[in-house]
Tab-separated table of C-alpha atoms in Angstrom:
chain	number	residue	atom	x	y	z
A	1	UNK	CA	42.161	54.906	68.053
A	2	UNK	CA	42.166	58.651	67.491
A	3	UNK	CA	42.437	60.006	63.956
A	4	UNK	CA	46.150	60.594	63.458
A	5	UNK	CA	45.326	63.046	60.681
A	6	UNK	CA	44.352	65.479	63.429
A	7	UNK	CA	47.520	65.974	65.495
A	8	UNK	CA	47.237	67.424	68.978
A	9	UNK	CA	47.951	71.173	68.838
A	10	UNK	CA	50.865	72.674	70.769
A	11	UNK	CA	51.023	75.880	72.797
A	12	UNK	CA	54.135	78.038	72.705
A	13	UNK	CA	55.418	78.899	76.192
A	14	UNK	CA	57.076	82.170	77.176
A	15	UNK	CA	60.501	80.492	77.233
A	16	UNK	CA	60.241	79.321	73.630
A	17	UNK	CA	59.348	75.713	74.382
A	18	UNK	CA	56.049	74.154	73.298
A	19	UNK	CA	53.595	71.992	75.232
A	20	UNK	CA	51.077	69.511	73.754
A	21	UNK	CA	47.597	70.838	74.474
A	22	UNK	CA	46.227	67.759	76.188
A	23	UNK	CA	47.981	65.778	78.875
A	24	UNK	CA	47.513	62.397	80.513
A	25	UNK	CA	47.691	62.718	84.301
A	26	UNK	CA	49.199	60.226	86.725
A	27	UNK	CA	47.452	61.756	89.744
A	28	UNK	CA	43.859	61.355	90.991
A	29	UNK	CA	42.998	57.850	89.782
A	30	UNK	CA	46.591	56.627	90.108
A	31	UNK	CA	47.543	58.463	93.312
A	32	UNK	CA	49.294	55.967	95.596
A	33	UNK	CA	48.289	56.116	99.257
A	34	UNK	CA	50.387	53.189	100.436
A	35	UNK	CA	54.004	52.132	100.110
A	36	UNK	CA	55.638	53.974	97.208
A	37	UNK	CA	58.059	51.100	96.590
A	38	UNK	CA	55.193	48.726	95.758
A	39	UNK	CA	54.768	48.969	91.994
A	40	UNK	CA	51.300	49.572	90.578
A	41	UNK	CA	51.295	47.456	87.427
A	42	UNK	CA	47.851	48.753	86.424
A	43	UNK	CA	49.264	52.280	86.414
A	44	UNK	CA	52.218	51.194	84.261
A	45	UNK	CA	49.931	49.397	81.819
A	46	UNK	CA	47.592	52.377	81.607
A	47	UNK	CA	50.477	54.755	80.926
A	48	UNK	CA	51.842	52.485	78.203
A	49	UNK	CA	48.380	52.340	76.671
A	50	UNK	CA	48.099	56.128	76.829
A	51	UNK	CA	51.423	56.517	75.028
A	52	UNK	CA	50.374	53.949	72.437
A	53	UNK	CA	47.050	55.749	71.982
A	54	UNK	CA	48.840	58.981	71.105
A	55	UNK	CA	49.430	60.879	74.348
A	56	UNK	CA	52.892	62.444	74.392
A	57	UNK	CA	52.269	64.804	77.331
A	58	UNK	CA	52.443	62.924	80.654
A	59	UNK	CA	51.834	64.746	83.929
A	60	UNK	CA	53.282	63.370	87.178
A	61	UNK	CA	54.393	64.550	90.628
A	62	UNK	CA	56.533	63.316	93.491
A	63	UNK	CA	53.520	63.423	95.814
A	64	UNK	CA	51.568	61.001	93.587
A	65	UNK	CA	54.223	58.346	94.407
A	66	UNK	CA	54.001	57.049	90.829
A	67	UNK	CA	57.156	58.501	89.250
A	68	UNK	CA	58.729	55.034	89.181
A	69	UNK	CA	55.718	53.682	87.289
A	70	UNK	CA	55.897	56.593	84.866
A	71	UNK	CA	59.595	55.942	84.273
A	72	UNK	CA	59.022	52.240	83.601
A	73	UNK	CA	56.164	52.995	81.191
A	74	UNK	CA	58.298	55.487	79.274
A	75	UNK	CA	61.200	53.037	79.021
A	76	UNK	CA	59.062	50.059	78.030
A	77	UNK	CA	57.162	52.084	75.430
A	78	UNK	CA	60.428	52.665	73.545
A	79	UNK	CA	59.253	56.068	72.303
A	80	UNK	CA	61.954	58.589	71.396
A	81	UNK	CA	62.438	60.825	74.440
A	82	UNK	CA	62.289	63.924	72.256
A	83	UNK	CA	58.735	62.975	71.267
A	84	UNK	CA	57.499	63.071	74.876
A	85	UNK	CA	56.653	65.980	77.179
A	86	UNK	CA	57.140	64.950	80.809
A	87	UNK	CA	56.044	67.019	83.800
A	88	UNK	CA	56.730	66.418	87.456
A	89	UNK	CA	56.190	68.540	90.547
A	90	UNK	CA	57.815	69.188	93.909
A	91	UNK	CA	56.117	69.714	97.267
A	92	UNK	CA	56.876	66.800	99.597
A	93	UNK	CA	60.561	67.747	99.604
A	94	UNK	CA	60.190	71.440	98.786
A	95	UNK	CA	62.917	72.297	101.304
A	96	UNK	CA	65.451	71.251	98.621
A	97	UNK	CA	64.018	71.451	95.076
A	98	UNK	CA	67.340	70.498	93.467
A	99	UNK	CA	67.660	67.316	95.495
A	100	UNK	CA	63.974	66.605	94.859
A	101	UNK	CA	64.302	66.957	91.091
A	102	UNK	CA	67.374	64.743	90.962
A	103	UNK	CA	65.476	62.106	92.965
A	104	UNK	CA	62.525	62.401	90.582
A	105	UNK	CA	64.770	62.056	87.537
A	106	UNK	CA	66.260	58.880	88.990
A	107	UNK	CA	62.788	57.377	89.463
A	108	UNK	CA	61.740	58.528	86.002
A	109	UNK	CA	64.965	57.151	84.468
A	110	UNK	CA	65.396	60.458	82.654
A	111	UNK	CA	68.137	63.058	82.272
A	112	UNK	CA	65.654	65.941	82.282
A	113	UNK	CA	61.971	66.746	82.494
A	114	UNK	CA	60.185	69.110	80.144
A	115	UNK	CA	58.349	70.941	82.916
A	116	UNK	CA	59.022	71.187	86.661
A	117	UNK	CA	56.376	72.745	88.889
A	118	UNK	CA	56.067	73.805	92.512
A	119	UNK	CA	52.945	71.778	93.286
A	120	UNK	CA	51.178	74.268	95.552
A	121	UNK	CA	51.924	77.445	97.554
A	122	UNK	CA	50.599	76.306	100.919
A	123	UNK	CA	53.982	75.294	102.358
A	124	UNK	CA	54.552	78.904	103.482
A	125	UNK	CA	52.897	82.315	103.762
A	126	UNK	CA	56.180	84.217	103.484
A	127	UNK	CA	56.637	85.983	100.120
A	128	UNK	CA	60.419	85.817	100.562
A	129	UNK	CA	60.269	82.012	100.686
A	130	UNK	CA	58.452	81.906	97.333
A	131	UNK	CA	61.197	84.087	95.907
A	132	UNK	CA	63.942	81.889	97.371
A	133	UNK	CA	62.405	78.698	96.028
A	134	UNK	CA	61.877	80.286	92.636
A	135	UNK	CA	65.549	81.280	92.411
A	136	UNK	CA	66.395	77.600	92.866
A	137	UNK	CA	63.879	76.663	90.164
A	138	UNK	CA	65.616	79.085	87.800
A	139	UNK	CA	68.958	77.438	88.524
A	140	UNK	CA	67.503	74.013	87.700
A	141	UNK	CA	66.372	75.245	84.300
A	142	UNK	CA	69.771	76.826	83.634
A	143	UNK	CA	71.436	73.531	84.604
A	144	UNK	CA	69.367	71.667	81.996
A	145	UNK	CA	67.578	69.438	84.500
A	146	UNK	CA	64.256	70.837	83.277
A	147	UNK	CA	63.409	72.654	80.071
A	148	UNK	CA	60.655	74.795	81.589
A	149	UNK	CA	59.652	75.818	85.110
A	150	UNK	CA	56.332	76.818	86.583
A	151	UNK	CA	53.918	76.587	89.475
A	152	UNK	CA	50.624	74.943	90.338
A	153	UNK	CA	47.662	76.147	92.403
A	154	UNK	CA	49.204	79.624	92.737
A	155	UNK	CA	46.895	82.644	92.934
A	156	UNK	CA	47.792	86.268	92.290
A	157	UNK	CA	48.998	86.747	95.863
A	158	UNK	CA	51.394	83.818	95.473
A	159	UNK	CA	52.593	84.777	91.987
A	160	UNK	CA	53.196	88.457	92.693
A	161	UNK	CA	56.324	88.013	94.877
A	162	UNK	CA	57.883	85.744	92.247
A	163	UNK	CA	57.067	88.098	89.375
A	164	UNK	CA	58.572	91.048	91.244
A	165	UNK	CA	62.059	89.496	91.530
A	166	UNK	CA	62.384	86.658	89.008
A	167	UNK	CA	64.831	86.633	86.116
A	168	UNK	CA	62.892	83.786	84.475
A	169	UNK	CA	59.098	84.096	84.862
A	170	UNK	CA	56.950	81.004	85.379
A	171	UNK	CA	56.138	79.426	82.035
A	172	UNK	CA	52.896	77.943	83.306
A	173	UNK	CA	50.491	77.729	86.247
A	174	UNK	CA	48.541	74.473	86.562
A	175	UNK	CA	45.238	75.144	88.328
A	176	UNK	CA	41.853	73.586	88.881
A	177	UNK	CA	39.884	75.020	85.972
A	178	UNK	CA	36.446	74.185	84.588
A	179	UNK	CA	33.155	76.037	83.953
A	180	UNK	CA	32.385	76.110	87.680
A	181	UNK	CA	35.796	77.587	88.592
A	182	UNK	CA	36.983	79.969	85.876
A	183	UNK	CA	39.409	82.249	87.793
A	184	UNK	CA	38.796	85.362	85.632
A	185	UNK	CA	41.234	87.642	87.472
A	186	UNK	CA	43.950	84.996	87.634
A	187	UNK	CA	43.589	84.149	83.940
A	188	UNK	CA	43.890	87.866	83.188
A	189	UNK	CA	47.130	88.014	85.202
A	190	UNK	CA	48.454	85.013	83.305
A	191	UNK	CA	47.771	86.738	79.992
A	192	UNK	CA	49.436	89.950	81.162
A	193	UNK	CA	52.627	88.086	82.016
A	194	UNK	CA	52.413	85.524	79.187
A	195	UNK	CA	52.052	82.652	81.668
A	196	UNK	CA	50.318	79.623	80.187
A	197	UNK	CA	47.331	78.143	82.008
A	198	UNK	CA	47.033	74.400	82.484
A	199	UNK	CA	43.783	72.892	83.746
A	200	UNK	CA	43.411	69.935	86.038
A	201	UNK	CA	39.958	68.519	86.811
A	202	UNK	CA	38.592	70.000	83.549
A	203	UNK	CA	35.802	67.393	83.455
A	204	UNK	CA	34.375	68.393	86.847
A	205	UNK	CA	30.869	69.215	85.490
A	206	UNK	CA	30.449	65.580	84.430
A	207	UNK	CA	32.458	63.930	87.212
A	208	UNK	CA	32.652	65.680	90.580
A	209	UNK	CA	29.798	68.174	90.183
A	210	UNK	CA	27.200	66.773	87.739
A	211	UNK	CA	23.608	67.819	87.125
A	212	UNK	CA	24.445	71.494	86.904
A	213	UNK	CA	23.784	74.565	84.747
A	214	UNK	CA	26.159	73.595	81.923
A	215	UNK	CA	24.407	70.287	81.272
A	216	UNK	CA	22.028	71.631	78.618
A	217	UNK	CA	24.666	73.419	76.534
A	218	UNK	CA	27.003	70.423	76.806
A	219	UNK	CA	24.232	68.095	75.603
A	220	UNK	CA	23.440	70.410	72.689
A	221	UNK	CA	27.074	70.640	71.603
A	222	UNK	CA	27.675	66.929	72.109
A	223	UNK	CA	24.895	66.234	69.651
A	224	UNK	CA	26.165	68.840	67.178
A	225	UNK	CA	29.757	67.541	67.134
A	226	UNK	CA	28.947	63.852	67.765
A	227	UNK	CA	31.287	63.657	70.761
A	228	UNK	CA	30.842	63.271	74.518
A	229	UNK	CA	30.304	66.072	77.034
A	230	UNK	CA	33.799	65.342	78.346
A	231	UNK	CA	35.271	66.017	74.917
A	232	UNK	CA	33.358	69.296	74.718
A	233	UNK	CA	34.847	70.347	78.065
A	234	UNK	CA	38.369	69.464	76.946
A	235	UNK	CA	37.924	71.402	73.723
A	236	UNK	CA	36.462	74.351	75.665
A	237	UNK	CA	39.800	74.580	77.459
A	238	UNK	CA	41.903	74.189	74.322
A	239	UNK	CA	39.934	76.852	72.441
A	240	UNK	CA	40.862	79.290	75.213
A	241	UNK	CA	44.573	78.355	74.944
A	242	UNK	CA	44.294	76.417	78.203
A	243	UNK	CA	45.972	73.001	78.381
A	244	UNK	CA	43.711	70.334	79.948
A	245	UNK	CA	45.050	67.372	81.918
A	246	UNK	CA	42.836	64.331	82.156
A	247	UNK	CA	43.124	60.642	82.928
A	248	UNK	CA	41.333	57.367	82.414
A	249	UNK	CA	42.148	53.684	82.551
A	250	UNK	CA	39.798	52.854	79.679
A	251	UNK	CA	41.320	52.507	76.213
A	252	UNK	CA	38.220	53.697	74.336
A	253	UNK	CA	37.973	56.811	76.483
A	254	UNK	CA	41.675	57.546	75.993
A	255	UNK	CA	41.132	57.437	72.254
A	256	UNK	CA	37.909	59.441	72.426
A	257	UNK	CA	39.563	62.274	74.359
A	258	UNK	CA	42.120	62.672	71.573
A	259	UNK	CA	39.265	63.443	69.165
A	260	UNK	CA	39.377	66.985	70.569
A	261	UNK	CA	41.880	67.685	67.792
A	262	UNK	CA	39.194	66.998	65.187
A	263	UNK	CA	36.798	69.888	65.941
A	264	UNK	CA	36.661	73.425	67.323
A	265	UNK	CA	34.003	75.314	69.229
A	266	UNK	CA	32.824	78.672	67.968
A	267	UNK	CA	33.462	81.820	70.038
A	268	UNK	CA	29.726	81.956	70.812
A	269	UNK	CA	29.771	78.358	72.061
A	270	UNK	CA	32.800	79.038	74.250
A	271	UNK	CA	30.987	82.017	75.768
A	272	UNK	CA	27.773	80.036	76.263
A	273	UNK	CA	29.572	77.380	78.330
A	274	UNK	CA	31.356	80.045	80.362
A	275	UNK	CA	28.161	81.988	81.043
A	276	UNK	CA	26.247	78.857	82.034
A	277	UNK	CA	29.112	77.838	84.302
A	278	UNK	CA	28.851	81.078	86.251
A	279	UNK	CA	25.599	79.710	87.662
A	280	UNK	CA	27.459	77.329	89.952
A	281	UNK	CA	30.638	77.615	92.028
A	282	UNK	CA	32.511	74.414	92.809
A	283	UNK	CA	36.073	73.903	94.001
A	284	UNK	CA	37.073	70.256	94.268
A	285	UNK	CA	40.654	70.667	95.497
A	286	UNK	CA	42.146	72.699	98.355
A	287	UNK	CA	38.659	73.992	99.168
A	288	UNK	CA	39.634	74.403	102.813
A	289	UNK	CA	42.203	77.015	101.830
A	290	UNK	CA	39.575	79.410	100.461
A	291	UNK	CA	36.347	81.071	101.513
A	292	UNK	CA	33.283	79.218	100.238
A	293	UNK	CA	32.491	81.772	97.513
A	294	UNK	CA	36.088	82.641	96.604
A	295	UNK	CA	36.434	82.216	92.837
A	296	UNK	CA	40.034	83.433	92.549
């Protein structure tokens, strides 16, 4: 198990709430393609193991079709609700975010979530629709159904309409982020508006796009810190105040990932990974929505 003497750091959000700086995701490996009503016991068991291993930040979505599994795992783990940080997202039923969130809460067996996200912006191209949906998101936070609200996969063109009219700005934008997709202009916009960045697919250089230009620096740092390349990539995010989301069904790997709390990269090492990463461009999700060399 991870060394409990090194607690996972938290990041303060612009609404005053705090988010644990590593999350366990219920998408990708656990995404359900078939009948949502058919329980995935392996998913439940993995989530319970993650909670037992020390993960308090659990990242779900209605489109993953695993909110019921997440709710069962939370209940059976018997962990104080206040000790957990639960995220879910809306897109399948984006026409009515309030109804969607209430349906999610029922599946999760919860009274509220800690973070509610619009899963992606590709349901419309109309800036006014983003603004309308965001107004509803604000009302859900005010009603106490979610502590924080945010977006996912939004670029500057999608965020700008919201930022121009919102009364509550997005607390966070969850995006694909790794050395081969660093979004410099978007990250700059986030910093300007105090929007936290959350990274999904942070391990892409060792999973989806291996044998690339960051391999040498990852190997060097893995040897220095006596951890895996995956742990270096997770820490690379954390040391830039970016919250990585990862997943695994293997207990040892779950524990290993939590070792990111036990070391820090130097500023020079952070830069070296970033500079090496610029030598390759890879987008693993929603690639069809962007030009081949679009790094935004």
